[in-house]
Coordinates of C-alpha atoms and ligand atoms in Angstrom, one line a residue:
X69 CA 0.0 0.0 0.0
X70 CA 1.1 3.5 -0.7
X71 CA 2.2 5.6 2.2
X72 CA -0.9 7.5 3.4
X73 CA -0.8 11.3 3.2
X74 CA 0.0 13.3 6.3
X75 CA -3.4 13.8 8.1
X76 CA -4.8 17.4 8.4
X77 CA -7.0 16.4 11.3
X78 CA -6.9 13.6 13.8
X79 CA -9.5 12.5 16.3
X80 CA -8.0 10.8 19.3
X81 CA -10.1 9.3 22.0
X82 CA -8.8 8.8 25.5
X83 CA -6.0 11.4 24.9
X84 CA -5.9 12.4 28.5
X85 CA -4.8 8.9 29.5
X86 CA -1.3 7.4 29.6
X87 CA -0.7 6.2 26.0
X88 CA -3.2 8.6 24.3
X89 CA -1.4 11.6 25.8
X90 CA 2.0 10.3 24.6
X91 CA 0.6 9.8 21.2
X92 CA -0.8 13.4 21.1
X93 CA 2.6 14.8 22.2
X94 CA 4.4 12.8 19.6
X95 CA 1.9 13.7 16.8
X96 CA 2.3 17.4 17.8
X97 CA 6.1 17.2 17.7
X98 CA 6.0 15.6 14.3
X99 CA 3.6 18.1 12.7
X100 CA 2.8 21.3 14.5
X101 CA 0.1 22.1 11.9
X102 CA -2.0 19.0 12.4
X103 CA -5.4 19.6 14.0
X104 CA -6.0 17.3 17.0
X105 CA -9.3 16.8 18.6
X106 CA -9.2 14.8 21.9
X107 CA -12.4 13.2 23.0
X108 CA -11.9 12.2 26.6
X109 CA -14.5 11.7 29.4
X110 CA -11.9 12.3 32.1
X111 CA -12.7 9.2 34.1
X112 CA -10.4 8.6 37.2
X113 CA -7.6 7.7 34.7
X114 CA -7.7 10.8 32.6
X115 CA -5.7 13.9 33.4
X116 CA -5.3 17.0 31.3
X117 CA -1.9 17.6 33.0
X118 CA -0.6 14.7 30.9
X119 CA -0.6 17.2 28.0
X120 CA 1.8 20.0 29.1
X121 CA 2.3 22.7 26.5
X122 CA -0.4 21.2 24.2
X123 CA -3.6 22.4 25.8
X124 CA -3.1 26.1 24.8
X125 CA -2.4 25.3 21.2
X126 CA -5.0 26.7 18.8
X127 CA -4.7 23.4 16.8
X128 CA -5.7 21.3 19.8
X129 CA -9.2 20.9 21.2
X130 CA -10.3 18.8 24.1
X131 CA -13.9 17.7 24.2
X132 CA -15.0 16.3 27.5
X133 CA -17.4 13.6 26.3
X134 CA -18.2 10.0 26.2
X135 CA -17.3 7.6 23.3
X136 CA -20.6 5.9 24.1
X137 CA -22.6 9.0 23.3
X138 CA -23.7 9.0 19.7
X139 CA -24.4 12.7 19.2
X140 CA -21.0 13.7 20.7
X141 CA -19.2 11.3 18.5
X142 CA -21.1 12.2 15.4
X143 CA -20.2 15.8 15.9
X144 CA -16.5 15.0 15.9
X145 CA -15.8 12.4 13.3
X146 CA -16.8 14.5 10.3
X147 CA -13.5 16.1 9.5
X148 CA -11.1 13.5 10.8
X149 CA -8.5 11.9 8.5
X150 CA -7.4 9.5 11.2
X151 CA -9.5 8.3 14.2
X152 CA -7.3 6.7 16.8
X153 CA -9.3 5.0 19.5
X154 CA -7.5 4.7 22.9
X155 CA -10.4 5.4 25.3
X156 CA -11.1 2.4 27.5
X157 CA -11.3 1.1 31.0
X158 CA -7.8 -0.3 31.2
X159 CA -7.0 -1.9 34.6
X160 CA -7.3 -5.6 35.0
X161 CA -7.8 -5.4 38.8
X162 CA -10.7 -3.1 38.5
X163 CA -12.3 -5.4 35.9
X164 CA -12.3 -8.3 38.3
X165 CA -14.0 -6.3 41.1
X166 CA -17.7 -5.9 41.6
X167 CA -19.7 -3.5 39.3
X168 CA -17.2 -3.7 36.4
X169 CA -19.9 -3.3 33.7
X170 CA -18.1 -0.2 32.5
X171 CA -15.5 -2.4 30.9
X172 CA -18.1 -3.9 28.5
X173 CA -19.9 -0.7 28.1
X174 CA -17.0 1.6 27.3
X175 CA -14.7 -0.9 25.6
X176 CA -17.2 -2.8 23.5
X177 CA -20.2 -0.5 23.1
X178 CA -18.1 2.6 22.9
X179 CA -16.0 1.1 20.1
X180 CA -19.2 0.3 18.2
X181 CA -20.6 3.8 18.6
X182 CA -17.4 5.3 17.3
X183 CA -17.1 2.9 14.3
X184 CA -20.8 3.3 13.4
X185 CA -20.3 7.1 13.2
X186 CA -17.2 6.7 11.1
X187 CA -19.0 4.3 8.8
X188 CA -21.9 6.7 8.2
X189 CA -20.2 10.1 8.4
X190 CA -16.5 9.7 7.5
X191 CA -16.0 6.4 5.7
X192 CA -12.8 7.7 4.0
X193 CA -10.8 8.1 7.2
X194 CA -8.3 5.7 8.6
X195 CA -9.4 4.1 11.9
X196 CA -6.9 2.5 14.3
X197 CA -8.2 0.4 17.2
X198 CA -5.8 0.3 20.0
X199 CA -5.7 -3.2 21.3
X200 CA -3.7 -5.4 23.7
X201 CA -1.8 -8.6 23.6
X202 CA -3.9 -9.7 26.5
X203 CA -6.5 -10.9 24.1
X204 CA -4.4 -13.9 23.3
X205 CA -4.6 -14.9 27.0
X206 CA -2.0 -16.9 29.0
X207 CA 0.7 -18.0 26.5
X208 CA 2.8 -21.0 27.4
X209 CA 6.6 -20.6 26.8
X210 CA 8.0 -20.7 24.1
X211 CA 4.9 -19.8 22.1
X212 CA 4.7 -16.4 20.4
X213 CA 1.2 -15.7 19.1
X214 CA 1.1 -14.1 15.7
X215 CA -1.9 -12.0 14.5
X216 CA -3.9 -15.0 13.5
X217 CA -3.7 -16.7 16.9
X218 CA -6.9 -17.7 18.5
X219 CA -8.2 -15.2 21.0
X220 CA -8.5 -16.6 24.5
X221 CA -8.8 -13.7 27.0
X222 CA -8.8 -14.4 30.7
X223 CA -10.0 -11.3 32.5
X224 CA -13.2 -9.2 31.9
X225 CA -10.8 -6.5 30.7
X226 CA -9.1 -8.6 28.1
X227 CA -12.4 -10.1 27.1
X228 CA -13.9 -6.7 26.5
X229 CA -10.9 -5.7 24.4
X230 CA -11.2 -8.9 22.3
X231 CA -14.9 -7.9 21.8
X232 CA -13.8 -4.4 20.6
X233 CA -11.2 -5.9 18.2
X234 CA -13.9 -8.2 16.7
X235 CA -16.3 -5.2 16.3
X236 CA -13.6 -3.2 14.6
X237 CA -12.6 -6.0 12.2
X238 CA -16.3 -6.7 11.4
X239 CA -16.7 -3.0 10.3
X240 CA -13.7 -3.5 8.0
X241 CA -15.1 -6.7 6.4
X242 CA -18.8 -5.8 6.4
X243 CA -18.8 -2.1 5.8
X244 CA -15.4 -1.6 4.1
X245 CA -14.2 0.9 6.8
X246 CA -10.4 1.4 6.7
X247 CA -9.8 -0.2 10.1
X248 CA -6.6 -1.5 11.5
X249 CA -6.0 -3.1 14.9
X250 CA -2.8 -2.9 16.9
X251 CA -2.2 -5.3 19.8
X252 CA 0.6 -4.1 22.1
X253 CA 2.3 -5.6 25.1
X254 CA 2.4 -3.9 28.5
X255 CA 3.6 -0.2 28.3
X256 CA 5.5 1.8 30.8
X257 CA 6.8 5.3 31.1
X258 CA 6.0 8.9 32.2
X259 CA 2.4 9.8 33.1
X260 CA 1.2 6.2 33.7
X261 CA -1.5 6.1 36.3
X262 CA 0.0 4.6 39.5
X263 CA -2.4 1.7 39.6
X264 CA -0.3 -0.3 37.1
X265 CA 2.6 -2.3 38.3
X266 CA 5.6 -0.3 37.3
X267 CA 4.5 3.2 38.4
X268 CA 2.9 1.7 41.5
X269 CA 6.1 0.0 42.5
X270 CA 8.3 3.0 41.7
X271 CA 6.2 5.4 43.7
X272 CA 5.8 3.0 46.6
X273 CA 9.6 2.5 46.6
X274 CA 10.2 6.2 46.5
X275 CA 8.0 6.5 49.6
X276 CA 9.3 3.4 51.3
X277 CA 5.9 1.8 51.2
X278 CA 5.3 -1.9 50.8
X279 CA 5.5 -3.2 47.2
X280 CA 2.6 -5.6 46.7
X281 CA 4.0 -8.3 44.4
X282 CA 1.3 -10.8 43.4
X283 CA 1.6 -14.6 43.3
X284 CA 5.4 -15.0 43.7
X285 CA 6.3 -12.5 40.9
X286 CA 7.2 -15.2 38.3
X287 CA 4.9 -13.8 35.7
X288 CA 6.2 -12.5 32.4
X289 CA 5.1 -9.3 30.7
X290 CA 6.9 -8.0 27.5
X291 CA 7.4 -4.4 28.8
X292 CA 7.6 -1.7 26.1
X293 CA 8.4 2.0 26.5
X294 CA 5.3 4.0 25.7
X295 CA 7.2 6.1 23.1
X296 CA 8.2 2.9 21.2
X297 CA 4.5 1.9 21.2
X298 CA 3.4 5.3 19.8
X299 CA 6.1 5.2 17.1
X300 CA 4.6 1.9 16.0
X301 CA 1.1 3.3 16.0
X302 CA 2.2 6.2 13.8
X303 CA 3.8 3.8 11.4
X304 CA 0.7 1.6 11.2
X305 CA -1.4 4.7 10.5
X306 CA 1.0 5.7 7.8
X307 CA 1.8 2.4 6.2
X308 CA -0.5 -0.3 7.6
X309 CA -3.0 -2.1 5.3
X310 CA -6.8 -1.9 5.8
X311 CA -8.3 -4.7 7.7
X312 CA -5.0 -5.9 9.2
X313 CA -3.9 -6.6 12.7
X314 CA -0.4 -5.6 14.0
X315 CA 1.2 -7.0 17.1
X316 CA 3.6 -4.7 18.9
X317 CA 6.0 -5.8 21.5
X318 CA 9.6 -5.5 22.8
X319 CA 10.4 -9.2 22.5
X320 CA 12.6 -8.9 25.6
X321 CA 15.5 -11.3 25.6
X322 CA 15.7 -12.7 28.1
X323 CA 12.1 -12.4 29.1
X324 CA 11.7 -10.6 32.5
X325 CA 9.6 -11.7 35.4
X326 CA 7.8 -9.3 37.6
X327 CA 10.2 -10.0 40.3
X328 CA 13.2 -9.1 38.1
X329 CA 11.5 -5.9 37.1
X330 CA 10.8 -5.1 40.7
X331 CA 14.5 -5.7 41.5
X332 CA 15.5 -3.2 38.8
X333 CA 13.1 -0.7 40.4
X334 CA 14.6 -1.3 43.8
X335 CA 18.1 -0.8 42.4
X336 CA 17.2 2.4 40.6
X337 CA 15.4 3.9 43.6
X338 CA 17.9 2.6 46.2
X339 CA 14.9 1.1 48.1
X340 CA 15.3 -2.0 50.2
X341 CA 14.2 -5.5 49.0
X342 CA 12.4 -5.8 52.4
X343 CA 9.7 -3.6 51.0
X344 CA 8.5 -6.4 48.8
X345 CA 5.3 -7.8 50.3
X346 CA 4.1 -11.0 48.7
X347 CA 0.4 -10.9 48.1
X348 CA -1.9 -13.7 47.0
X349 CA -5.5 -13.7 45.8
X350 CA -5.6 -10.1 44.5
X351 CA -5.5 -11.1 40.9
X352 CA -7.9 -13.9 40.2
X353 CA -7.2 -15.7 36.9
X354 CA -3.7 -14.2 36.9
X355 CA -2.1 -14.8 33.5
X356 CA 1.4 -16.2 33.8
X357 CA 2.9 -15.0 30.5
X358 CA 2.2 -12.7 27.7
X359 CA 4.2 -12.7 24.5
X360 CA 3.6 -11.8 20.8
X361 CA 5.3 -12.4 17.5
X362 CA 6.2 -9.0 16.0
X363 CA 7.6 -9.8 12.5
X364 CA 4.7 -8.0 10.8
X365 CA 5.3 -4.6 12.4
X366 CA 9.0 -5.0 12.2
X367 CA 8.6 -5.7 8.4
X368 CA 7.2 -2.1 8.2
X369 CA 10.5 -0.9 9.6
X370 CA 9.6 -0.5 13.3
X371 CA 12.1 -1.5 16.0
X372 CA 11.9 -0.6 19.7
X373 CA 14.6 1.8 20.8
X374 CA 14.5 1.5 24.6
X375 CA 16.2 -1.2 26.5
X376 CA 14.4 -2.3 29.7
X377 CA 17.2 -1.4 32.1
X378 CA 17.6 2.1 30.6
X379 CA 13.8 2.4 30.3
X380 CA 13.2 1.6 33.9
X381 CA 16.1 3.9 35.0
X382 CA 14.7 6.9 33.1
X383 CA 11.1 6.1 34.2
X384 CA 12.3 6.1 37.8
X385 CA 13.9 9.5 37.2
X386 CA 10.7 10.9 35.8
X387 CA 8.6 9.8 38.8
X388 CA 11.3 11.1 41.2
X389 CA 11.2 14.5 39.5
X390 CA 7.4 14.7 39.1
X391 CA 6.2 13.9 42.6
X392 CA 3.5 16.5 42.4
X393 CA 1.9 14.7 39.5
X394 CA 1.5 11.3 41.2
X395 CA 1.1 12.5 44.8
X396 CA -2.1 14.3 43.7
X397 CA -3.4 11.0 42.3
X398 CA -2.4 8.8 45.2
X399 CA -3.8 11.2 47.8
X400 CA -6.9 11.7 45.7
X401 CA -8.9 9.6 43.3
X402 CA -6.8 6.5 43.6
X403 CA -6.9 6.3 47.4
X404 CA -10.3 4.7 47.7
X405 CA -9.5 1.9 45.2
X406 CA -6.1 1.3 46.8
X407 CA -7.5 0.9 50.3
X408 CA -10.3 -1.4 49.2
X409 CA -8.0 -3.5 47.0
X410 CA -4.8 -3.7 49.0
X411 CA -6.4 -3.3 52.4
X412 CA -4.0 -0.5 53.5
X413 CA -3.6 3.3 53.0
X414 CA -2.1 4.5 49.7
X415 CA 0.3 6.9 51.3
Ligands
LIG18 P1 -5.7 4.9 30.7 O1 -6.5 4.2 31.6 O2 -4.4 5.6 31.1 O3 -6.5 6.0 29.9 C1 -7.8 5.8 29.4 C2 -8.4 7.1 29.0 O4 -9.7 6.9 28.4 C3 -8.6 8.1 30.1 O5 -8.1 9.4 29.8 C4 -10.1 8.2 30.3 O6 -10.6 9.4 30.8 C5 -10.6 7.9 28.9 N1 -11.9 7.3 28.9 C6 -12.3 6.2 29.6 N2 -13.6 5.9 29.3 C7 -14.0 6.9 28.4 C8 -15.2 7.1 27.7 N3 -16.3 6.4 27.9 N4 -15.3 8.1 26.8 C9 -14.2 8.9 26.6 N5 -13.0 8.7 27.2 C10 -12.9 7.7 28.1 O7 -5.3 3.8 29.6 P2 -4.0 3.6 28.8 O8 -3.1 2.7 29.6 O9 -3.5 4.9 28.2 O10 -4.5 2.7 27.6 C11 -5.0 3.3 26.4 C12 -5.5 2.2 25.4 O11 -4.4 1.3 25.1 C13 -6.6 1.3 26.0 O12 -7.5 1.0 25.0 C14 -5.8 0.0 26.5 O13 -6.7 -1.1 26.4 C15 -4.7 -0.1 25.4 N6 -3.5 -0.7 25.8 C16 -2.9 -0.4 27.0 C17 -1.7 -1.0 27.4 C18 -1.0 -0.6 28.7 O14 0.0 -1.2 29.0 N7 -1.4 0.4 29.4 C19 -1.1 -2.0 26.5 C20 -1.7 -2.3 25.3 C21 -2.9 -1.6 25.0
LIG19 P1 -0.6 -4.5 35.5 O1 0.4 -3.4 35.5 O2 -1.9 -4.4 36.2 O3 -0.8 -4.9 33.9 P2 -1.6 -6.2 33.2 O4 -2.4 -6.8 34.3 O5 -2.4 -5.5 32.2 O6 -0.5 -7.0 32.7 O7 0.1 -5.8 36.0 C1 1.4 -6.3 35.5 C2 1.8 -7.5 36.2 O8 2.1 -7.1 37.6 C3 0.8 -8.6 36.4 O9 1.4 -9.9 36.3 C4 0.2 -8.4 37.8 C5 1.4 -7.8 38.5 N1 1.0 -6.9 39.6 C6 1.5 -7.1 40.9 O10 2.3 -8.0 41.2 N2 1.2 -6.2 41.9 C7 0.3 -5.2 41.7 O11 0.0 -4.4 42.6 C8 -0.2 -4.9 40.3 C9 -1.1 -3.8 40.0 C10 0.2 -5.8 39.3

């Protein structure tokens, strides 16, 4: 396929979250002229402070709204050359708690509403569904699922994301919408909400608080720097083929267990290993290993830049230098979940 033309206007959903905000910052750096509309409801996970220096730009507009709301979405898709759909409920532990219907609602139904508006009002745009490798489920070593692998999600989160992928691909096949799906491994980096393992462990280590390591810490995640992920997304938008799925992952060699990543965090923060608190039963259905084959995205010319050791070191530096950002979250919206889930105060 020919390289797609640079977009004049991009609709991003969930751009106040961790990955969506990195994508917006990167898009803006690449092309200061591009118009960016960010549809974000600002749930507990959204934070306009993730977009420093962007919010005042005349070519940026934030619409506080819901991807599930037809009229809002209809009013925004009309001029988009790219629609990049990040908005989601994204935390596995919240999806296993009571009253987790928002995962199905936002992740599946929200995706449908957005695609249906694209189909009717902007069929010529490129649509990228931001997916996750968790849809392949627990992957036994040494298997590396490629994009045709059977989906076997374990958690309500990953099941809802699998549903969203299916809806998106159905719109490509049935309605001819120019849909692509990316499936990336676990991300880490600046501005990640401190409910996820890496920022939670870094911020707890910086405050000498217990580090709640689940189920022995032998699980494998293929950690990827968020900037590497966003580079891959831009490449897919520019050069991907309609109707195709692209796995994205670091392919860490050797693969790293959660305990090994925790040890890197302890080393970089100078915190004591005695902070590790082994916890069991907090992650029902805990997947042991995620991994993906990435030949397809690499064939487009993508390769991750950051090494895990360097990446963890620079991420620790960011959290150490940006205490105000995460202290506001840990003493605010996150507190209630933390206390209920971990059974102790968040700070
Ligand atoms: P996040 O939780 O940090 O951000 C989600 C954003 O979506 C927030 O800004 C929130 O306000 C917004 N949002 C939620 N519900 C909404 C709704 N109904 N309408 C509009 N906005 C809404 O998530 P993230 O970690 O940045 O993940 C972004 C996407 O990437 C998700 O689709 C996730 O499944 C996928 N993904 C994440 C990872 C990871 O490691 N974090 C890896 C692979 C894929
Ligand atoms: P997480 O960051 O929640 O991402 P995901 O569940 O989407 O992979 O968890 C990453 C790994 O870290 C996972 O194996 C569960 C583990 N974990 C802990 O050990 N303790 C924690 O407090 C959290 C949140 C996760």
